[in-house]
Short mmCIF file of C-alpha atoms and ligand atoms in Angstrom, two decimals:
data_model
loop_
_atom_site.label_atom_id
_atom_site.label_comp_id
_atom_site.label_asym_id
_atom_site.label_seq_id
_atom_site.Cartn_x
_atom_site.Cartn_y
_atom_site.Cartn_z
CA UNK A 82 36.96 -0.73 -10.70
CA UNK A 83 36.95 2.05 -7.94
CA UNK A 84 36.29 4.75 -11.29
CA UNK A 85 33.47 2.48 -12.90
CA UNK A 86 31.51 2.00 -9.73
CA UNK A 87 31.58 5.74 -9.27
CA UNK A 88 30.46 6.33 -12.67
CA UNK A 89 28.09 3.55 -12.50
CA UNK A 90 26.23 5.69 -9.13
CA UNK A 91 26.43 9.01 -11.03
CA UNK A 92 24.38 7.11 -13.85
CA UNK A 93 21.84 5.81 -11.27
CA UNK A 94 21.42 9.22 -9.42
CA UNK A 95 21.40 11.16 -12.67
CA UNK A 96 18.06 8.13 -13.93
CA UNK A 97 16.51 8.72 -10.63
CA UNK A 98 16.65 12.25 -10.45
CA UNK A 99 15.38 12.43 -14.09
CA UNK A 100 12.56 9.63 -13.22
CA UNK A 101 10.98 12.08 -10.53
CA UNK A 102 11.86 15.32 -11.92
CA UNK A 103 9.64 14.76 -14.74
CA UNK A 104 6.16 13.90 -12.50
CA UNK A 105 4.14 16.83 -12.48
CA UNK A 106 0.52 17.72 -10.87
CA UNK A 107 -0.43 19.25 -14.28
CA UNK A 108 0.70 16.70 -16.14
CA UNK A 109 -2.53 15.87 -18.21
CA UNK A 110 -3.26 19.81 -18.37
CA UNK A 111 -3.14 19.96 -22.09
CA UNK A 112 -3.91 16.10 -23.13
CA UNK A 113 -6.60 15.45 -20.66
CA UNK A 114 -7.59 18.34 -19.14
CA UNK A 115 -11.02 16.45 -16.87
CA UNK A 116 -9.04 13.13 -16.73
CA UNK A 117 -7.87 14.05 -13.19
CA UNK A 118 -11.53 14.74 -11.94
CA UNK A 119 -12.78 11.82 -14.14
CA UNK A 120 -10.76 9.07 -11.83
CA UNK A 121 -12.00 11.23 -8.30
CA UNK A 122 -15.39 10.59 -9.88
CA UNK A 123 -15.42 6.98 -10.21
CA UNK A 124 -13.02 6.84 -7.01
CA UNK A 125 -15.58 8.53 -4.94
CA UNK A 126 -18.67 6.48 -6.48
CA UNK A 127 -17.40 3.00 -5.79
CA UNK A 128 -16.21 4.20 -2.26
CA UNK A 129 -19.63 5.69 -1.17
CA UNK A 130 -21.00 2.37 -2.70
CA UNK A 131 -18.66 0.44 -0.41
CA UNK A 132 -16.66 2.37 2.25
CA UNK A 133 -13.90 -1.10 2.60
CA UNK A 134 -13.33 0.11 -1.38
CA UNK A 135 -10.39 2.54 0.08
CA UNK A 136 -8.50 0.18 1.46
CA UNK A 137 -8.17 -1.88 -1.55
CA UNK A 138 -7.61 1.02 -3.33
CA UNK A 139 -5.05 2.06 -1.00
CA UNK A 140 -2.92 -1.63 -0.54
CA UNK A 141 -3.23 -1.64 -4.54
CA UNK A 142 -0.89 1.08 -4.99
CA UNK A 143 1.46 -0.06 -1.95
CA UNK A 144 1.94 -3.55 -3.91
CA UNK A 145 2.04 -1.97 -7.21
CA UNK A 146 5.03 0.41 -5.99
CA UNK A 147 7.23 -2.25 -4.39
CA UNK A 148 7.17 -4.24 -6.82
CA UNK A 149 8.76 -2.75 -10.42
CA UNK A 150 8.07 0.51 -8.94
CA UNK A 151 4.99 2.82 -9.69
CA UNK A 152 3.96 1.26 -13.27
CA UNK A 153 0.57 -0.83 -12.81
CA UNK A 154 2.25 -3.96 -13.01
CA UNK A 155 -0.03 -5.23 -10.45
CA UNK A 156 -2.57 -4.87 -12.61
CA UNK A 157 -1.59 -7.18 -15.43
CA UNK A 158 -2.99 -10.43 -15.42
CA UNK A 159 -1.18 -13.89 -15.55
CA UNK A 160 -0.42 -15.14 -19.10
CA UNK A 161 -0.14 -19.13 -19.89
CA UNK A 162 3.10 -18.88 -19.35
CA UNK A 163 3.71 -16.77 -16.68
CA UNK A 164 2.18 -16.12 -13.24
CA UNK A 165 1.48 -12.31 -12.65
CA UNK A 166 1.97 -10.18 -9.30
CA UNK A 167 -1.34 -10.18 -8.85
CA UNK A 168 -1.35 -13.99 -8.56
CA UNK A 169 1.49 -14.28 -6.29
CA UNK A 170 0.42 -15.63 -2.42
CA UNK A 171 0.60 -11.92 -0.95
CA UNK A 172 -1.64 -10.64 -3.78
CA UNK A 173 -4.60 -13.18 -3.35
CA UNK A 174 -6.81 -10.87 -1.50
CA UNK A 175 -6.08 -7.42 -3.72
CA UNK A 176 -9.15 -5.94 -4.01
CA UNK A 177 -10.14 -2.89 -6.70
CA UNK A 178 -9.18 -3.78 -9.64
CA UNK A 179 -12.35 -3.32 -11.11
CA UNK A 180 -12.73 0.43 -9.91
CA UNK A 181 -8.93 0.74 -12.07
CA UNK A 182 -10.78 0.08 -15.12
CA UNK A 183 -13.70 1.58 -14.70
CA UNK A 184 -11.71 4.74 -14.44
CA UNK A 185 -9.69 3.68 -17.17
CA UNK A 186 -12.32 2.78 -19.65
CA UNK A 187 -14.09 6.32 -18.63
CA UNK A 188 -10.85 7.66 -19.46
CA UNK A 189 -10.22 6.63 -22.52
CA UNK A 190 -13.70 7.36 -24.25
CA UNK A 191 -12.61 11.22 -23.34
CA UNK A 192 -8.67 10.96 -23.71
CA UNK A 193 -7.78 8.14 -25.80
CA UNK A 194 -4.08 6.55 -25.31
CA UNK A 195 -3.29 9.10 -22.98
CA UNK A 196 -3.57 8.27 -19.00
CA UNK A 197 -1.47 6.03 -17.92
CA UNK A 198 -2.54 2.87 -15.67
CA UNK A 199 0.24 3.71 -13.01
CA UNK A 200 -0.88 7.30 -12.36
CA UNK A 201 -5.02 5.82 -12.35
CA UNK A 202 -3.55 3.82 -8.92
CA UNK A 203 -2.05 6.57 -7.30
CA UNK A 204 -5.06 9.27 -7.77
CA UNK A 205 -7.47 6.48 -6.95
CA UNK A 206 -5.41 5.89 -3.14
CA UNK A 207 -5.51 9.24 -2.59
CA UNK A 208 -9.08 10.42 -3.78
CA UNK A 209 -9.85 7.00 -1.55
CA UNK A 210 -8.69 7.86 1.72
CA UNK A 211 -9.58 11.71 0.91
CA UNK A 212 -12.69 10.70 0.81
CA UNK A 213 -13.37 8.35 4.07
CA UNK A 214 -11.98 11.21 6.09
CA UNK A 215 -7.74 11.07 6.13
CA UNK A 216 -5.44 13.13 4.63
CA UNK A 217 -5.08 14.70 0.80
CA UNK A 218 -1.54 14.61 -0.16
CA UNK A 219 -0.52 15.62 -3.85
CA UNK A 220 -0.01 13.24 -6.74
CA UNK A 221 2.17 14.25 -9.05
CA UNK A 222 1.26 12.79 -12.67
CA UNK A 223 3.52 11.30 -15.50
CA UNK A 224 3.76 7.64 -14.64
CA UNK A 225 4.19 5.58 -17.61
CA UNK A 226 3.20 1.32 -17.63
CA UNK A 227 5.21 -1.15 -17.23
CA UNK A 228 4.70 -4.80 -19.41
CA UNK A 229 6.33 -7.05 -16.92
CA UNK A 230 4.55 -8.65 -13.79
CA UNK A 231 6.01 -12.02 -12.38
CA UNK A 232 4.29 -13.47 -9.37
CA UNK A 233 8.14 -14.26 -7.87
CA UNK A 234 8.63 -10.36 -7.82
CA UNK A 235 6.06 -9.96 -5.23
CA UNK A 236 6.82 -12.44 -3.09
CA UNK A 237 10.69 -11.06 -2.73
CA UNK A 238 10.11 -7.57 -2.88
CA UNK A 239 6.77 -7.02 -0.27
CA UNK A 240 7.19 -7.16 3.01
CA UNK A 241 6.04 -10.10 5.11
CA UNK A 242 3.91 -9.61 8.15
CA UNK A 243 6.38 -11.86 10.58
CA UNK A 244 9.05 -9.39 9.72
CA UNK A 245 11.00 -8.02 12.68
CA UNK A 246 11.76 -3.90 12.98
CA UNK A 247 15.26 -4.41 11.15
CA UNK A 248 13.68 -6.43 8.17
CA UNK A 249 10.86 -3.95 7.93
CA UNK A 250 13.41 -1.08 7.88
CA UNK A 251 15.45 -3.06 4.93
CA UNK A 252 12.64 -3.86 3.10
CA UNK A 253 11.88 -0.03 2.73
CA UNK A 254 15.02 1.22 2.29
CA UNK A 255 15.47 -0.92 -1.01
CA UNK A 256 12.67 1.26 -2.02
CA UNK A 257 14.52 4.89 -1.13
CA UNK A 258 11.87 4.59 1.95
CA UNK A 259 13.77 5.38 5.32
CA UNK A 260 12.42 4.11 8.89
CA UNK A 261 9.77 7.23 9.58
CA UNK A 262 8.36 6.39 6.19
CA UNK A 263 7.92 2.56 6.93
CA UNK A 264 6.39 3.54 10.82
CA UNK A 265 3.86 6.02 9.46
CA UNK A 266 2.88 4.02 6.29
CA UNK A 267 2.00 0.72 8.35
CA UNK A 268 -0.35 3.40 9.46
CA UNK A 269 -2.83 2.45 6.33
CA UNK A 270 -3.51 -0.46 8.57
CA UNK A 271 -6.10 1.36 10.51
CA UNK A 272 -8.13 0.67 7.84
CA UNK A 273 -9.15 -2.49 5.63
CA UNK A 274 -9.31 -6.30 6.66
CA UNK A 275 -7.31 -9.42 7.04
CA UNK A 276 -7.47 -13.16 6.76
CA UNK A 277 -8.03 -15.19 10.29
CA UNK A 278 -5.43 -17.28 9.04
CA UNK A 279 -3.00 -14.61 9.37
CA UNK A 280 -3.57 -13.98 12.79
CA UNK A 281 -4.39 -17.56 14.41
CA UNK A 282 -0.57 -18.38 14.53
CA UNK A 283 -0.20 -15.58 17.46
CA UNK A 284 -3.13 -17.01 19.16
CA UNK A 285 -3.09 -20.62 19.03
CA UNK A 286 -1.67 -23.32 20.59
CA UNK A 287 -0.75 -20.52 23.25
CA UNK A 288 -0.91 -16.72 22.47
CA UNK A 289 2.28 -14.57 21.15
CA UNK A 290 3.33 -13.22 24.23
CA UNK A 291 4.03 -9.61 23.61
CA UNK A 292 -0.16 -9.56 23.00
CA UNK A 293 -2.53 -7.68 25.36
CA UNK A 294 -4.35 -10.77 26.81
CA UNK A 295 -8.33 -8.56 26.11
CA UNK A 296 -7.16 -8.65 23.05
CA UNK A 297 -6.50 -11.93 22.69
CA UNK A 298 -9.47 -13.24 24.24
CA UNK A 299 -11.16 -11.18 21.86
CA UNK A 300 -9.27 -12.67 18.59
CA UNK A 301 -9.99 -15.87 19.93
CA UNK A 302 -13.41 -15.37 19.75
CA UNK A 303 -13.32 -13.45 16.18
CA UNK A 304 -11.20 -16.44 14.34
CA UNK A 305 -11.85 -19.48 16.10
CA UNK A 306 -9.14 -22.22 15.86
CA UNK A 307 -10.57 -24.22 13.13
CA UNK A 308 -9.78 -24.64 10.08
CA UNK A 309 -13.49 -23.22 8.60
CA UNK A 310 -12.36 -20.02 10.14
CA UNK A 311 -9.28 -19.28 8.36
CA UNK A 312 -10.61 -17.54 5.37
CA UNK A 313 -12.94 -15.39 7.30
CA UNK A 314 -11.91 -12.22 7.14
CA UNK A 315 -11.78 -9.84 10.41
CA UNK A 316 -10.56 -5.47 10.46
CA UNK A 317 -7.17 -5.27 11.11
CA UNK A 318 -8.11 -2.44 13.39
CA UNK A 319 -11.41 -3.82 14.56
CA UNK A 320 -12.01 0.15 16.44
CA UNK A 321 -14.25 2.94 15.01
CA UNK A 322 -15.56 0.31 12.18
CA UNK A 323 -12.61 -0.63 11.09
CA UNK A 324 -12.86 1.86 8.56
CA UNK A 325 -12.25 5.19 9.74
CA UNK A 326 -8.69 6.56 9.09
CA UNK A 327 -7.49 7.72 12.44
CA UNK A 328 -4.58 7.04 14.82
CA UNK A 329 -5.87 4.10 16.50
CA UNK A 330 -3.83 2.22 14.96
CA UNK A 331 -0.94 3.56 16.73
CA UNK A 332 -2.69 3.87 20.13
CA UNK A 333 -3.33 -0.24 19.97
CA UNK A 334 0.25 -0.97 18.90
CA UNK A 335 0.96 1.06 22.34
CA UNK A 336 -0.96 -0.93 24.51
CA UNK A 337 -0.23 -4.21 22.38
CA UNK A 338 -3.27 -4.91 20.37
CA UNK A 339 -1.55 -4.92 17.03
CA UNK A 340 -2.79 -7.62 14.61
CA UNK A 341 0.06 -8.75 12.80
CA UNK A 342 3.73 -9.80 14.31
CA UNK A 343 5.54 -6.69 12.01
CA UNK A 344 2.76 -4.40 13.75
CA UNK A 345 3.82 -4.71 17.23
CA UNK A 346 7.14 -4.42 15.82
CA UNK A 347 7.36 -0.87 15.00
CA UNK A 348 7.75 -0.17 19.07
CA UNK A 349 10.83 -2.79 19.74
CA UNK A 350 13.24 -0.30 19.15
CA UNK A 351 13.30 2.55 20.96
CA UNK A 352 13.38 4.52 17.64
CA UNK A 353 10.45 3.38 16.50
CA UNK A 354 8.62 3.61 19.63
CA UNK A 355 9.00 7.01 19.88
CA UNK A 356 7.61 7.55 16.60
CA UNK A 357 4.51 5.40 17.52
CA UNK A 358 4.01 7.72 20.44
CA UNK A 359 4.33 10.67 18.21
CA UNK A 360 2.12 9.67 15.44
CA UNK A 361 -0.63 7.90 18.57
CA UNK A 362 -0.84 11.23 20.12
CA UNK A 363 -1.50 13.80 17.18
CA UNK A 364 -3.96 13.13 14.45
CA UNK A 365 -2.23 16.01 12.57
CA UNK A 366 1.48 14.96 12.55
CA UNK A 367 0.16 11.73 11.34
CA UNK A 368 -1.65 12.69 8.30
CA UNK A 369 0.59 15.28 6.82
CA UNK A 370 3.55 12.66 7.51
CA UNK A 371 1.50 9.62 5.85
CA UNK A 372 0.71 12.05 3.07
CA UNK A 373 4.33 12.89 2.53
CA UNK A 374 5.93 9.00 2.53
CA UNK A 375 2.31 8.79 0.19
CA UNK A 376 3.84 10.75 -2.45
CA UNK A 377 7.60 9.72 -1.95
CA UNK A 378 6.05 6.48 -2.48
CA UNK A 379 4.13 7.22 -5.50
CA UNK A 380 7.51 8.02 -7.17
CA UNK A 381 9.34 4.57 -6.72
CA UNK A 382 10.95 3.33 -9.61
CA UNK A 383 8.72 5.09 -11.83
CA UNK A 384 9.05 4.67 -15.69
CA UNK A 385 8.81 8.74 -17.35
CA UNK A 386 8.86 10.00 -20.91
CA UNK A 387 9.61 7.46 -23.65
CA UNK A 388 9.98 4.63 -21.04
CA UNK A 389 7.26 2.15 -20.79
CA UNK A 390 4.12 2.53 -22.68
CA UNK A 391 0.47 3.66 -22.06
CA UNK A 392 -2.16 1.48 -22.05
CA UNK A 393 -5.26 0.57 -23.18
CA UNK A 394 -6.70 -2.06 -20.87
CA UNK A 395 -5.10 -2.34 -17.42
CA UNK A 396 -5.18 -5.70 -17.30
CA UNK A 397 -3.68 -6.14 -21.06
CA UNK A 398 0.16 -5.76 -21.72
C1 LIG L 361 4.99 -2.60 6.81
C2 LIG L 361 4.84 -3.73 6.15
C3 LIG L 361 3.49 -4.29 5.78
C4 LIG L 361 3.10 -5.57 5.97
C5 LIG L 361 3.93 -6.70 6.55
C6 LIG L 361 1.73 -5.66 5.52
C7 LIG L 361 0.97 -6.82 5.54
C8 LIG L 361 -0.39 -6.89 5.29
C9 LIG L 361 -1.18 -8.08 5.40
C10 LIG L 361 -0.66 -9.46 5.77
C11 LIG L 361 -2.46 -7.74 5.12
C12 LIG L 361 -3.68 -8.67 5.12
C13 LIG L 361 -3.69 -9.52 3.87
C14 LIG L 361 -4.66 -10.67 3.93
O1 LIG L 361 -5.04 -11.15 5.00
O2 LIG L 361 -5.07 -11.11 2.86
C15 LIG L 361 -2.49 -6.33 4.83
C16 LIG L 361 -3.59 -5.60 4.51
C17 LIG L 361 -3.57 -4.26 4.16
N1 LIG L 361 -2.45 -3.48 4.00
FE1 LIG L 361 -0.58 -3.94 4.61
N2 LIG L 361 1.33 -4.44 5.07
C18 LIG L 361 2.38 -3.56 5.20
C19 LIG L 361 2.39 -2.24 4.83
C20 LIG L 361 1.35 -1.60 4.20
C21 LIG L 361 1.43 -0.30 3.58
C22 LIG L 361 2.71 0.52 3.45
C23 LIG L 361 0.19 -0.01 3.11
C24 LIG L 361 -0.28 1.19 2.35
C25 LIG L 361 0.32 2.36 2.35
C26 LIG L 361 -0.67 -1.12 3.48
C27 LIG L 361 -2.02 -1.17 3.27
C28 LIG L 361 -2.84 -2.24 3.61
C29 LIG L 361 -4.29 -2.17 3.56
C30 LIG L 361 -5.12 -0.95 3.24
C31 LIG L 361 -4.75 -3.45 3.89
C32 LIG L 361 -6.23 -3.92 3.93
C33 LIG L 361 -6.66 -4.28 2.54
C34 LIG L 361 -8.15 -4.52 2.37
O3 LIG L 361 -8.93 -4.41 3.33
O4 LIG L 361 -8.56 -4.80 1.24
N3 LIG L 361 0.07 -2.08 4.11
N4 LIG L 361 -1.20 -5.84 4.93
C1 LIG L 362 -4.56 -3.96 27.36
O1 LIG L 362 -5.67 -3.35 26.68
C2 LIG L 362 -6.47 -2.53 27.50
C3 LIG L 362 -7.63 -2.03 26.66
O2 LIG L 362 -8.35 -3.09 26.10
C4 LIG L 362 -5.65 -1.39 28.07
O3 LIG L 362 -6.44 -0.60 28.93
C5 LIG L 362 -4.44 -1.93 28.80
O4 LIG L 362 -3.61 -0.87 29.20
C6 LIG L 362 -3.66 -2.87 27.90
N1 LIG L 362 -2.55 -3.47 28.64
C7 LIG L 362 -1.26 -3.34 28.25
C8 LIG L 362 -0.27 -4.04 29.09
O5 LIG L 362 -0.90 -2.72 27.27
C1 LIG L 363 -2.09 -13.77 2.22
C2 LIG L 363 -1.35 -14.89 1.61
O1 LIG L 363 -1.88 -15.56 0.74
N1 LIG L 363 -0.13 -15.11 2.07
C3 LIG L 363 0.75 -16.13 1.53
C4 LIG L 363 1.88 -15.43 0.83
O2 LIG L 363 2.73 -16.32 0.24
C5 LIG L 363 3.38 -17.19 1.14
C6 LIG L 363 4.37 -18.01 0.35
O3 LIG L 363 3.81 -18.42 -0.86
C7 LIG L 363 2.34 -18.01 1.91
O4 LIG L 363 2.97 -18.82 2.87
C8 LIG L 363 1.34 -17.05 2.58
O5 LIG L 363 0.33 -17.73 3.22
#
């Protein structure tokens, strides 16, 4: 028992180390030598279009990676049978998948067969948030696409936004993410929007408590308590924009202006509160430490080499 469980983790480490080992920035060097440039192009297109593009860009590849790992599953649409990640209640209000395949379809007039799905999602979050003024982290390339996408899968494997510190923490580390990862990648919330219907529960019949009463008074007045106002939508960080990658985010968790319940979170330990204050008061330390958990994310559960397949249509198994 003792010996098989010990050979079982060797197996494991020896996949995961394999998985990862085998992403590399050049990966498309020989096979698609402009296909790298090709997805920054249609990236930086739709997001000059539409600045609220990078954060759908950027939550697309955060869903696709906890769920099956790295491998475009969120991409796949539902079949008759089967409800798709995409589907699933957390997914509703994905946005971008349109940007995906116009990258891919650009992509496969030049490189046929070649690019995979998976590695189209992680360029496209960082040429995203590159481009609206945050950090540029690297993204190693190999990803290979997965066939499976079951709406159940994202409902047990993303994290929920009532989730206290320790659930938040647990949820990551199933994903090889530790605690400074999970603090400083809740840090893509100073961008992008939510639903009033998430955040009427802290405010009505009587406020959360742990909420700066400003800003409640001013999320009152943003999502009303009716029920016309719950599918509005409102910035989760309603400062520069809403839009501009910064540490605000960090600053309002600090003086309790956080949107959602697993936001304020992040400073009920005293662990994580001292990484809030850390990342709040240097612009600098937080991008090259979102950039870093970016690309340690990029590699969860990735499918490499013969695993997987690539292909053709995103949305098409
Ligand atoms: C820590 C746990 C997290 C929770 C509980 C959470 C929860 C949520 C919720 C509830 C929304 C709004 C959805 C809606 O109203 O339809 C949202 C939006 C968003 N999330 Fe998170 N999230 C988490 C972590 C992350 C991470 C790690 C990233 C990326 C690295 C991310 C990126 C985003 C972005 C960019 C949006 C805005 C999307 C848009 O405007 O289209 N989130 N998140
Ligand atoms: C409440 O928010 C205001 C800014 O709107 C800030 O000056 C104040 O310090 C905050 N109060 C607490 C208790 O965090
Ligand atoms: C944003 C969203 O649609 N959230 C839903 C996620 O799924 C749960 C369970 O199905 C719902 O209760 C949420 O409202």
């Amino acid at each position: 028992m003792v010996t098989s469980r010990i050979v079982f983790l060797g197996v494991a480490l020896v996949l995961v180390a394999s998985a990862s080992a085998q992403l590399t920035e050049n990966f498309y060097a020989k096979t698609c030598p402009g296909g790298v440039q090709a997805v920054a192009n249609v990236v930086t297109a739709a997001v000059r279009a539409d600045r609220r593009n990078a954060a759908g860009l950027l939550r697309l590849h955060f869903h696709d990676c906890f769920v099956r790992g790295c491998d475009a599953s969120v991409l796949l649409a539902s079949t008759p049978g089967s409800k798709a990640e995409k589907d699933a209640g957390p997914n509703l209000s994905l946005q971008g998948f349109g940007i995906i395949d116009q990258a891919k379809a650009a992509l496969e007039k030049t490189c046929p067969g070649v690019f995979s799905c998976a590695d189209i999602l992680s360029l496209a979050a960082r040429d995203a948030i590159s481009f609206i003024g945050g950090p540029k982290w690297k993204v190693p390339l190999g990803r290979r696409d997965g066939s499976v996408s079951l709406a159940s899968e994202a409902l047990s494997n993303l994290p929920g936004d009532t989730f206290t510190f320790k659930q938040l923490v647990s949820n990551f580390a199933k994903k090889g993410l530790n605690e400074a990862d999970m603090v400083v990648l809740s840090g893509a919330h100073t961008i992008g929007l939510t639903h009033c219907f998430k955040v009427t529960p802290r405010l009505y019949p009587s406020a959360d408590k742990s909420l700066n009463s400003t800003f409640v008074a001013a999320q009152r007045k943003l999502c009303p308590n009716s029920g016309s106002a719950a599918n509005k939508f409102i910035h989760i960080d309603n400062t520069n924009g809403g839009q501009t990658f910064d540490v605000k985010y960090f600053k309002n968790i600090l003086t309790h202006q956080a949107v959602f319940k697993s936001d304020s979170a992040l400073i009920s330990t005293s662990s994580g509160r001292s990484k809030v204050v850390t990342l709040a008061n240097s612009q600098s330390t937080f991008f090259s430490a979102f950039g870093a958990a970016m690309e340690k994310m990029g590699r969860v559960g990735v499918l490499t080499g013969r695993q997987g397949k690539i292909r053709t249509q995103c949305s098409r198994r």
